[in-house]
Amino acid sequence: MGGLRWQEMARYMAEQGWGVDVVARDFSDVEQMDPTRLMRLHRGVRIFSVRVREPVISQLQKFAWKQIKALLPARKRAKPDALSQNEVFERQGPRAMVRSYHARMEFVRGQIWARTAARLSAGIARDVSFRAVITSGPPHMAHEAGRLASKRLRIPHIVDMRDPWSLVQRLREEIASPIWVRRARSFETRIINSAALVTMNTQAARDAMRGAYKEFRDKITVIRNGSDDEPLPPPVRDECFRLRFAGAIYMDRDPRPVFKAAKVVIDRLGLTPEKFLLEFVGHANVFSNTPTSVIAEQEGVAPFVKIGSQMPRHRVMEFLAGASMLLSLPQDSDYAVPAKIFEYVRFHAWMLVLATPTSATAEVLRHSDADVVDPTDIESMTEILVLRYQEFSKGIMPQPAGRDGRFDRWLQTEKLIEYIESCSATARLTE
């Protein structure tokens, strides 16, 4: 989704007469790469890639562990997908040492990439006069590459944080170590100090960053995610009400609340799988070390749940276009809005968004047609599903929640262009 955000922003910028060069991670190991997305880019946009190189110590560790693992009896240890920041500092023991090692390696790996990317950027600049360096993360060490490139080229650095870095509320378990938090804060402080502008994805994230970096609050603002104008596939409907989800079920995106509500609806209305289905595609087959199909069985809705695998973007769009209602699962990050929200608002489908009333997601969708409900409020979730099923049964076609254009990405891109021009003009004045 970060790639999509900048794929489209680059296209809008190029249409406004800007030249755009992109330095990205190498694409050779990307699963199910969709080259048709390159067709959306404006002619003249250039893409350079930098491989991620594994630190020598990590290479040795992986080789040694592979040999040791082959000699050990197979064992399965259940561990959480992620830890909160409080848990990061509280959890001790042997596993904490493993997490500390992986946290260190992530930053070493990131530093190697950042330095290489900065050198490449300086090389590109021999033939081109750049106005600014813009970096987008996660992965947030891209910002360190931008800081180094900005310093070499003596042009403004604009930091685009799609999600918070040191203020992230949950860390994936493998790297959930105090080492990670401290290093993130150290790099982040240095980067924000040197940046001309820092953009956050939501007002909540902006406010949190302004609170953490009070001396730099004037350079921290909001550039939201947005919806694009690519053609949508036509909706294909039948007599089945299809509640659909596309994306990853990980960390905090628990499907149980919607399964519980669906069970009540199914029993109350006497529905069959021919009339009502919950369909998932993407990395959606496991939550918290438990297969999603097992969770569905535990909640009594297994016959009504279908789980597919990853698919190319054009097929995902066809999948979403066939939904009666689109589902966004809960997350406990108050600062972030799931990127899929900005895709969902374009479709002729109702939206069931599980989010707390004070979250950034609820704030963005306020005064829209989306059904936003607290993940713990099973009763309200049930009533919404009943209402939408009854409307579906009457042949009512929902309108896109973003039909008034309020979520359009070009509005955010125009705002960003104004910031870039201002930063560039200020930089020239101070030379």
CSV table of C-alpha atoms in Angstrom, one decimal:
chain,number,residue,atom,x,y,z
A,1,MET,CA,0.0,0.0,0.0
A,2,GLY,CA,2.9,2.3,0.6
A,3,GLY,CA,4.1,1.6,-2.9
A,4,LEU,CA,0.6,2.3,-4.3
A,5,ARG,CA,0.5,5.6,-2.4
A,6,TRP,CA,3.6,6.8,-4.1
A,7,GLN,CA,2.9,5.2,-7.4
A,8,GLU,CA,-0.1,7.4,-7.6
A,9,MET,CA,1.4,10.5,-6.1
A,10,ALA,CA,4.3,10.3,-8.6
A,11,ARG,CA,1.8,10.0,-11.4
A,12,TYR,CA,0.0,13.2,-10.2
A,13,MET,CA,3.2,15.1,-9.7
A,14,ALA,CA,4.5,14.1,-13.2
A,15,GLU,CA,1.2,15.3,-14.7
A,16,GLN,CA,1.9,18.7,-13.0
A,17,GLY,CA,5.3,18.9,-14.8
A,18,TRP,CA,7.5,17.5,-12.1
A,19,GLY,CA,10.3,15.1,-12.8
A,20,VAL,CA,10.3,12.0,-10.5
A,21,ASP,CA,13.1,9.6,-9.8
A,22,VAL,CA,12.4,6.7,-7.5
A,23,VAL,CA,15.0,4.7,-5.4
A,24,ALA,CA,13.4,1.5,-4.1
A,25,ARG,CA,14.2,-1.8,-2.7
A,26,ASP,CA,15.0,-4.5,-5.3
A,27,PHE,CA,11.9,-6.1,-6.8
A,28,SER,CA,13.4,-9.5,-7.8
A,29,ASP,CA,12.2,-11.2,-4.6
A,30,VAL,CA,8.7,-9.7,-4.6
A,31,GLU,CA,6.0,-12.4,-4.5
A,32,GLN,CA,3.3,-12.2,-7.2
A,33,MET,CA,4.7,-8.9,-8.6
A,34,ASP,CA,2.2,-7.1,-10.8
A,35,PRO,CA,4.1,-5.3,-13.6
A,36,THR,CA,0.9,-3.8,-15.0
A,37,ARG,CA,1.0,-1.3,-12.2
A,38,LEU,CA,3.9,0.3,-14.0
A,39,MET,CA,1.5,1.3,-16.8
A,40,ARG,CA,-0.1,3.8,-14.4
A,41,LEU,CA,3.2,5.7,-14.1
A,42,HIS,CA,3.8,8.8,-16.2
A,43,ARG,CA,6.3,8.4,-19.0
A,44,GLY,CA,9.7,9.6,-17.8
A,45,VAL,CA,9.4,8.4,-14.2
A,46,ARG,CA,12.6,6.5,-13.5
A,47,ILE,CA,13.0,3.6,-11.0
A,48,PHE,CA,16.3,2.6,-9.5
A,49,SER,CA,16.6,-0.4,-7.2
A,50,VAL,CA,19.0,-1.2,-4.3
A,51,ARG,CA,19.3,-4.8,-3.0
A,52,VAL,CA,18.9,-5.5,0.7
A,53,ARG,CA,22.2,-7.0,1.8
A,54,GLU,CA,22.3,-9.3,4.8
A,55,PRO,CA,24.9,-8.4,7.5
A,56,VAL,CA,27.8,-11.0,7.7
A,57,ILE,CA,26.9,-11.9,11.3
A,58,SER,CA,23.3,-12.5,10.3
A,59,GLN,CA,24.4,-14.7,7.4
A,60,LEU,CA,26.6,-16.8,9.7
A,61,GLN,CA,23.8,-17.0,12.3
A,62,LYS,CA,21.2,-18.2,9.7
A,63,PHE,CA,23.7,-20.8,8.3
A,64,ALA,CA,24.5,-22.1,11.8
A,65,TRP,CA,20.9,-22.2,13.0
A,66,LYS,CA,19.9,-24.2,9.9
A,67,GLN,CA,22.5,-26.8,10.8
A,68,ILE,CA,21.5,-26.9,14.5
A,69,LYS,CA,17.8,-27.0,13.7
A,70,ALA,CA,18.2,-30.1,11.6
A,71,LEU,CA,19.6,-31.9,14.7
A,72,LEU,CA,16.9,-30.8,17.1
A,73,PRO,CA,13.5,-32.5,17.5
A,74,ALA,CA,10.6,-30.7,15.9
A,75,ARG,CA,8.7,-28.5,18.3
A,76,LYS,CA,6.0,-26.0,17.9
A,77,ARG,CA,6.0,-23.0,20.3
A,78,ALA,CA,3.0,-20.7,20.2
A,79,LYS,CA,4.0,-17.0,20.5
A,80,PRO,CA,2.0,-13.8,19.9
A,81,ASP,CA,2.2,-12.1,16.5
A,82,ALA,CA,3.1,-8.8,18.2
A,83,LEU,CA,3.7,-7.0,21.6
A,84,SER,CA,2.6,-3.7,22.8
A,85,GLN,CA,5.3,-1.2,23.8
A,86,ASN,CA,4.5,-1.9,27.5
A,87,GLU,CA,5.0,-5.6,26.9
A,88,VAL,CA,8.2,-4.9,25.0
A,89,PHE,CA,9.8,-3.5,28.2
A,90,GLU,CA,8.2,-6.0,30.6
A,91,ARG,CA,8.8,-9.4,28.9
A,92,GLN,CA,12.1,-10.9,29.9
A,93,GLY,CA,13.7,-14.4,29.5
A,94,PRO,CA,15.6,-16.2,26.8
A,95,ARG,CA,13.2,-15.1,24.1
A,96,ALA,CA,13.9,-11.5,24.9
A,97,MET,CA,17.5,-12.1,24.0
A,98,VAL,CA,16.4,-13.5,20.6
A,99,ARG,CA,14.2,-10.5,20.0
A,100,SER,CA,17.0,-8.1,20.9
A,101,TYR,CA,19.3,-9.8,18.4
A,102,HIS,CA,16.7,-9.6,15.6
A,103,ALA,CA,16.0,-5.9,16.5
A,104,ARG,CA,19.7,-5.1,16.2
A,105,MET,CA,20.0,-6.9,12.8
A,106,GLU,CA,17.0,-5.0,11.4
A,107,PHE,CA,18.7,-1.7,12.0
A,108,VAL,CA,22.1,-2.9,10.8
A,109,ARG,CA,20.4,-4.2,7.6
A,110,GLY,CA,18.6,-0.9,7.2
A,111,GLN,CA,21.7,1.1,7.7
A,112,ILE,CA,23.5,-0.9,4.9
A,113,TRP,CA,20.6,-0.2,2.6
A,114,ALA,CA,20.3,3.4,3.5
A,115,ARG,CA,24.0,4.2,2.8
A,116,THR,CA,23.9,2.4,-0.5
A,117,ALA,CA,20.7,4.2,-1.5
A,118,ALA,CA,22.1,7.6,-0.5
A,119,ARG,CA,25.3,6.9,-2.6
A,120,LEU,CA,23.1,6.0,-5.6
A,121,SER,CA,21.0,9.1,-5.2
A,122,ALA,CA,24.1,11.2,-5.2
A,123,GLY,CA,25.2,9.5,-8.4
A,124,ILE,CA,21.8,10.2,-10.1
A,125,ALA,CA,22.1,13.8,-9.1
A,126,ARG,CA,25.2,14.3,-11.3
A,127,ASP,CA,22.9,14.6,-14.3
A,128,VAL,CA,19.7,16.0,-12.7
A,129,SER,CA,19.0,19.1,-10.5
A,130,PHE,CA,16.7,17.9,-7.8
A,131,ARG,CA,14.3,20.1,-5.7
A,132,ALA,CA,13.8,17.8,-2.8
A,133,VAL,CA,14.3,14.3,-1.4
A,134,ILE,CA,11.1,12.6,-0.2
A,135,THR,CA,11.2,9.4,1.8
A,136,SER,CA,8.3,7.1,2.7
A,137,GLY,CA,8.2,4.5,5.5
A,138,PRO,CA,7.7,1.9,6.8
A,139,PRO,CA,10.3,0.5,6.4
A,140,HIS,CA,11.4,3.6,8.2
A,141,MET,CA,15.2,3.3,7.6
A,142,ALA,CA,14.3,4.8,4.1
A,143,HIS,CA,14.2,8.1,6.0
A,144,GLU,CA,17.9,7.6,7.0
A,145,ALA,CA,18.7,7.1,3.3
A,146,GLY,CA,16.9,10.4,2.7
A,147,ARG,CA,18.7,12.2,5.4
A,148,LEU,CA,22.1,11.1,4.0
A,149,ALA,CA,21.1,11.9,0.4
A,150,SER,CA,19.7,15.3,1.5
A,151,LYS,CA,22.9,16.2,3.3
A,152,ARG,CA,25.0,15.2,0.2
A,153,LEU,CA,22.8,17.0,-2.3
A,154,ARG,CA,22.1,20.0,0.0
A,155,ILE,CA,18.4,20.0,-0.8
A,156,PRO,CA,15.3,19.7,1.6
A,157,HIS,CA,14.3,16.3,3.0
A,158,ILE,CA,10.6,15.6,3.3
A,159,VAL,CA,9.7,12.7,5.6
A,160,ASP,CA,6.5,10.8,4.9
A,161,MET,CA,5.6,8.6,7.8
A,162,ARG,CA,2.6,6.4,6.7
A,163,ASP,CA,2.7,4.9,10.2
A,164,PRO,CA,4.5,6.1,13.3
A,165,TRP,CA,8.0,4.9,13.9
A,166,SER,CA,9.2,5.1,17.6
A,167,LEU,CA,5.6,5.8,18.6
A,168,VAL,CA,4.3,2.6,17.0
A,169,GLN,CA,1.9,1.0,19.4
A,170,ARG,CA,2.6,-2.6,18.6
A,171,LEU,CA,5.7,-4.3,17.3
A,172,ARG,CA,5.9,-7.7,15.5
A,173,GLU,CA,7.1,-10.2,18.1
A,174,GLU,CA,10.4,-11.1,16.3
A,175,ILE,CA,11.8,-7.6,16.9
A,176,ALA,CA,9.8,-6.5,19.9
A,177,SER,CA,12.7,-5.4,22.1
A,178,PRO,CA,13.6,-2.3,24.0
A,179,ILE,CA,16.7,-2.1,21.7
A,180,TRP,CA,14.4,-1.6,18.8
A,181,VAL,CA,12.4,1.2,20.5
A,182,ARG,CA,15.5,3.1,21.6
A,183,ARG,CA,17.2,2.9,18.2
A,184,ALA,CA,14.0,3.9,16.4
A,185,ARG,CA,13.8,7.0,18.7
A,186,SER,CA,17.5,7.8,18.1
A,187,PHE,CA,17.3,7.6,14.3
A,188,GLU,CA,13.9,9.4,14.3
A,189,THR,CA,15.2,12.3,16.4
A,190,ARG,CA,18.2,12.9,14.1
A,191,ILE,CA,16.0,12.6,11.0
A,192,ILE,CA,13.3,15.0,12.2
A,193,ASN,CA,15.9,17.5,13.4
A,194,SER,CA,17.4,17.7,9.9
A,195,ALA,CA,14.1,17.3,7.9
A,196,ALA,CA,12.4,20.3,6.3
A,197,LEU,CA,9.0,18.7,6.7
A,198,VAL,CA,7.5,15.7,8.4
A,199,THR,CA,4.1,14.5,7.1
A,200,MET,CA,1.9,12.0,9.0
A,201,ASN,CA,-1.0,10.0,7.7
A,202,THR,CA,-3.6,11.1,10.2
A,203,GLN,CA,-4.3,13.9,12.6
A,204,ALA,CA,-3.9,11.6,15.6
A,205,ALA,CA,-0.4,10.6,14.4
A,206,ARG,CA,0.4,14.2,13.8
A,207,ASP,CA,-0.7,15.3,17.3
A,208,ALA,CA,1.3,12.4,18.9
A,209,MET,CA,4.4,13.4,17.0
A,210,ARG,CA,4.0,17.0,17.9
A,211,GLY,CA,3.7,16.0,21.5
A,212,ALA,CA,6.9,13.9,21.3
A,213,TYR,CA,8.9,16.5,19.4
A,214,LYS,CA,7.6,19.8,20.7
A,215,GLU,CA,10.5,21.8,19.4
A,216,PHE,CA,9.8,20.7,15.9
A,217,ARG,CA,6.0,20.8,16.0
A,218,ASP,CA,5.7,23.5,13.3
A,219,LYS,CA,7.3,21.2,10.7
A,220,ILE,CA,5.0,18.2,11.4
A,221,THR,CA,1.8,18.1,9.4
A,222,VAL,CA,-0.7,15.8,7.7
A,223,ILE,CA,-0.9,14.3,4.2
A,224,ARG,CA,-3.5,11.7,4.4
A,225,ASN,CA,-3.8,8.6,2.3
A,226,GLY,CA,-6.3,8.8,-0.5
A,227,SER,CA,-8.4,7.1,-3.2
A,228,ASP,CA,-7.3,6.8,-6.8
A,229,ASP,CA,-9.1,7.3,-10.1
A,230,GLU,CA,-8.1,4.0,-11.8
A,231,PRO,CA,-11.1,2.3,-13.6
A,232,LEU,CA,-13.0,-0.1,-11.4
A,233,PRO,CA,-14.3,-3.5,-12.6
A,234,PRO,CA,-18.1,-3.6,-12.9
A,235,PRO,CA,-19.9,-5.1,-9.8
A,236,VAL,CA,-21.0,-8.7,-10.3
A,237,ARG,CA,-23.8,-9.7,-8.0
A,238,ASP,CA,-25.9,-12.7,-7.3
A,239,GLU,CA,-28.5,-13.5,-4.7
A,240,CYS,CA,-25.9,-14.1,-2.0
A,241,PHE,CA,-24.9,-11.3,0.5
A,242,ARG,CA,-21.1,-11.3,0.4
A,243,LEU,CA,-19.2,-9.7,3.3
A,244,ARG,CA,-15.6,-9.4,1.9
A,245,PHE,CA,-12.2,-8.6,3.3
A,246,ALA,CA,-9.0,-8.2,1.3
A,247,GLY,CA,-5.6,-7.9,3.0
A,248,ALA,CA,-3.7,-9.4,6.0
A,249,ILE,CA,-5.0,-10.7,9.3
A,250,TYR,CA,-2.2,-10.1,11.6
A,251,MET,CA,-1.2,-8.6,15.0
A,252,ASP,CA,-4.5,-7.1,16.3
A,253,ARG,CA,-7.0,-7.7,13.4
A,254,ASP,CA,-9.1,-10.3,15.2
A,255,PRO,CA,-11.9,-11.7,13.1
A,256,ARG,CA,-13.8,-13.1,16.1
A,257,PRO,CA,-16.1,-10.1,16.7
A,258,VAL,CA,-17.5,-10.2,13.2
A,259,PHE,CA,-17.9,-14.0,13.3
A,260,LYS,CA,-19.9,-13.7,16.6
A,261,ALA,CA,-22.2,-11.1,15.0
A,262,ALA,CA,-22.6,-13.1,11.8
A,263,LYS,CA,-23.6,-16.1,13.9
A,264,VAL,CA,-26.4,-14.2,15.5
A,265,VAL,CA,-27.6,-12.9,12.1
A,266,ILE,CA,-27.5,-16.3,10.5
A,267,ASP,CA,-29.5,-17.8,13.4
A,268,ARG,CA,-32.0,-15.0,13.6
A,269,LEU,CA,-32.7,-14.8,9.9
A,270,GLY,CA,-32.3,-18.6,9.2
A,271,LEU,CA,-29.7,-18.0,6.5
A,272,THR,CA,-27.7,-20.6,4.5
A,273,PRO,CA,-24.3,-20.3,2.8
A,274,GLU,CA,-26.2,-19.8,-0.5
A,275,LYS,CA,-27.6,-16.5,1.0
A,276,PHE,CA,-24.8,-15.2,3.2
A,277,LEU,CA,-21.0,-15.6,3.1
A,278,LEU,CA,-17.9,-14.1,4.7
A,279,GLU,CA,-15.1,-14.2,2.2
A,280,PHE,CA,-11.4,-13.4,2.8
A,281,VAL,CA,-8.4,-13.1,0.5
A,282,GLY,CA,-4.8,-12.3,1.1
A,283,HIS,CA,-2.7,-13.2,4.1
A,284,ALA,CA,-6.0,-14.1,5.9
A,285,ASN,CA,-5.6,-17.7,6.9
A,286,VAL,CA,-4.1,-17.3,10.4
A,287,PHE,CA,-4.7,-15.0,13.4
A,288,SER,CA,-2.6,-15.3,16.5
A,289,ASN,CA,-1.2,-18.7,15.5
A,290,THR,CA,-4.7,-20.1,14.9
A,291,PRO,CA,-6.0,-20.8,11.4
A,292,THR,CA,-8.9,-18.5,10.6
A,293,SER,CA,-10.9,-21.6,9.5
A,294,VAL,CA,-10.5,-23.0,13.1
A,295,ILE,CA,-11.6,-19.7,14.6
A,296,ALA,CA,-14.7,-19.8,12.3
A,297,GLU,CA,-15.4,-23.3,13.4
A,298,GLN,CA,-15.1,-22.3,17.1
A,299,GLU,CA,-17.6,-19.5,16.5
A,300,GLY,CA,-20.0,-21.8,14.7
A,301,VAL,CA,-19.8,-20.1,11.2
A,302,ALA,CA,-17.4,-22.4,9.4
A,303,PRO,CA,-19.8,-23.2,6.5
A,304,PHE,CA,-20.3,-19.5,5.9
A,305,VAL,CA,-16.6,-18.6,5.7
A,306,LYS,CA,-14.4,-18.8,2.6
A,307,ILE,CA,-10.7,-18.1,2.7
A,308,GLY,CA,-8.6,-17.5,-0.4
A,309,SER,CA,-4.9,-16.7,-1.0
A,310,GLN,CA,-3.0,-13.7,-2.3
A,311,MET,CA,-3.9,-12.6,-5.8
A,312,PRO,CA,-2.8,-9.8,-8.2
A,313,ARG,CA,-4.2,-6.4,-7.7
A,314,HIS,CA,-6.6,-6.5,-10.7
A,315,ARG,CA,-8.1,-9.6,-9.3
A,316,VAL,CA,-8.4,-8.1,-5.8
A,317,MET,CA,-10.3,-5.2,-7.3
A,318,GLU,CA,-12.7,-7.6,-9.0
A,319,PHE,CA,-13.1,-9.4,-5.7
A,320,LEU,CA,-14.0,-6.1,-4.0
A,321,ALA,CA,-16.3,-5.1,-6.8
A,322,GLY,CA,-18.4,-8.2,-6.2
A,323,ALA,CA,-19.0,-7.5,-2.5
A,324,SER,CA,-22.3,-6.5,-0.9
A,325,MET,CA,-20.4,-5.2,2.1
A,326,LEU,CA,-16.7,-4.6,2.7
A,327,LEU,CA,-15.1,-5.4,6.0
A,328,SER,CA,-12.3,-3.7,7.9
A,329,LEU,CA,-11.1,-5.6,10.9
A,330,PRO,CA,-10.1,-3.9,14.2
A,331,GLN,CA,-6.7,-2.6,15.0
A,332,ASP,CA,-5.4,-1.2,18.3
A,333,SER,CA,-3.3,1.5,16.7
A,334,ASP,CA,-5.1,4.7,17.4
A,335,TYR,CA,-2.8,6.7,15.0
A,336,ALA,CA,-3.3,4.7,11.8
A,337,VAL,CA,-6.0,4.2,9.2
A,338,PRO,CA,-6.0,0.9,7.3
A,339,ALA,CA,-5.0,1.7,3.7
A,340,LYS,CA,-7.8,-0.5,2.4
A,341,ILE,CA,-10.4,2.0,3.7
A,342,PHE,CA,-9.4,4.4,0.9
A,343,GLU,CA,-10.0,1.7,-1.6
A,344,TYR,CA,-13.3,0.5,-0.1
A,345,VAL,CA,-14.8,4.0,-0.3
A,346,ARG,CA,-14.8,3.8,-4.1
A,347,PHE,CA,-17.0,0.7,-4.5
A,348,HIS,CA,-20.8,0.3,-4.7
A,349,ALA,CA,-20.8,-1.6,-1.4
A,350,TRP,CA,-21.7,-1.0,2.2
A,351,MET,CA,-18.7,-0.7,4.6
A,352,LEU,CA,-18.5,-2.4,8.0
A,353,VAL,CA,-15.5,-0.8,9.8
A,354,LEU,CA,-14.6,-2.1,13.2
A,355,ALA,CA,-12.9,0.8,15.0
A,356,THR,CA,-13.1,2.5,18.3
A,357,PRO,CA,-14.9,5.9,18.3
A,358,THR,CA,-11.7,7.8,19.2
A,359,SER,CA,-9.5,6.2,16.6
A,360,ALA,CA,-8.0,7.8,13.5
A,361,THR,CA,-10.2,5.5,11.4
A,362,ALA,CA,-13.4,6.7,13.0
A,363,GLU,CA,-12.3,10.3,12.6
A,364,VAL,CA,-11.6,10.0,8.9
A,365,LEU,CA,-14.9,8.2,8.2
A,366,ARG,CA,-17.0,10.6,10.3
A,367,HIS,CA,-20.0,12.0,8.4
A,368,SER,CA,-19.6,9.4,5.7
A,369,ASP,CA,-22.0,6.5,4.9
A,370,ALA,CA,-19.6,3.9,6.3
A,371,ASP,CA,-20.9,1.8,9.2
A,372,VAL,CA,-18.3,2.3,11.9
A,373,VAL,CA,-18.8,0.2,15.1
A,374,ASP,CA,-16.7,-0.5,18.2
A,375,PRO,CA,-15.2,-4.0,17.9
A,376,THR,CA,-16.5,-4.9,21.3
A,377,ASP,CA,-20.1,-3.9,20.4
A,378,ILE,CA,-21.4,-7.2,19.0
A,379,GLU,CA,-25.0,-6.1,19.4
A,380,SER,CA,-24.6,-3.0,17.2
A,381,MET,CA,-22.6,-5.0,14.7
A,382,THR,CA,-25.4,-7.5,14.5
A,383,GLU,CA,-28.1,-4.9,13.9
A,384,ILE,CA,-26.0,-3.3,11.1
A,385,LEU,CA,-25.6,-6.6,9.4
A,386,VAL,CA,-29.3,-7.4,9.7
A,387,LEU,CA,-30.2,-3.9,8.3
A,388,ARG,CA,-27.8,-4.2,5.3
A,389,TYR,CA,-28.9,-7.8,4.6
A,390,GLN,CA,-32.6,-6.7,4.5
A,391,GLU,CA,-31.8,-3.8,2.2
A,392,PHE,CA,-29.8,-6.1,0.0
A,393,SER,CA,-32.8,-8.5,-0.1
A,394,LYS,CA,-35.0,-5.6,-1.3
A,395,GLY,CA,-32.6,-4.9,-4.2
A,396,ILE,CA,-31.1,-1.7,-2.8
A,397,MET,CA,-27.7,-0.8,-4.3
A,398,PRO,CA,-25.4,1.1,-1.9
A,399,GLN,CA,-23.6,4.2,-3.2
A,400,PRO,CA,-19.8,4.5,-2.7
A,401,ALA,CA,-18.9,6.2,0.6
A,402,GLY,CA,-16.4,8.4,-1.2
A,403,ARG,CA,-18.6,9.5,-4.0
A,404,ASP,CA,-18.3,13.2,-3.0
A,405,GLY,CA,-14.5,13.2,-3.7
A,406,ARG,CA,-13.5,14.0,-0.1
A,407,PHE,CA,-11.1,11.0,0.0
A,408,ASP,CA,-9.4,11.7,-3.4
A,409,ARG,CA,-5.7,11.3,-3.4
A,410,TRP,CA,-5.1,14.2,-5.8
A,411,LEU,CA,-6.3,16.7,-3.1
A,412,GLN,CA,-3.5,15.4,-0.8
A,413,THR,CA,-0.9,15.4,-3.6
A,414,GLU,CA,-1.7,19.1,-4.4
A,415,LYS,CA,-1.2,19.9,-0.7
A,416,LEU,CA,2.1,18.0,-0.7
A,417,ILE,CA,3.3,19.9,-3.9
A,418,GLU,CA,2.6,23.2,-2.2
A,419,TYR,CA,4.7,22.1,0.8
A,420,ILE,CA,7.6,20.9,-1.5
A,421,GLU,CA,7.6,24.3,-3.3
A,422,SER,CA,7.6,26.2,0.0
A,423,CYS,CA,10.5,24.1,1.4
A,424,SER,CA,12.5,24.4,-1.9
A,425,ALA,CA,12.0,28.2,-2.0
A,426,THR,CA,13.1,28.5,1.7
A,427,ALA,CA,16.2,26.4,1.0
A,428,ARG,CA,17.2,28.6,-1.9
A,429,LEU,CA,16.8,31.8,0.2
A,430,THR,CA,19.0,30.4,2.9
A,431,GLU,CA,21.8,29.4,0.5
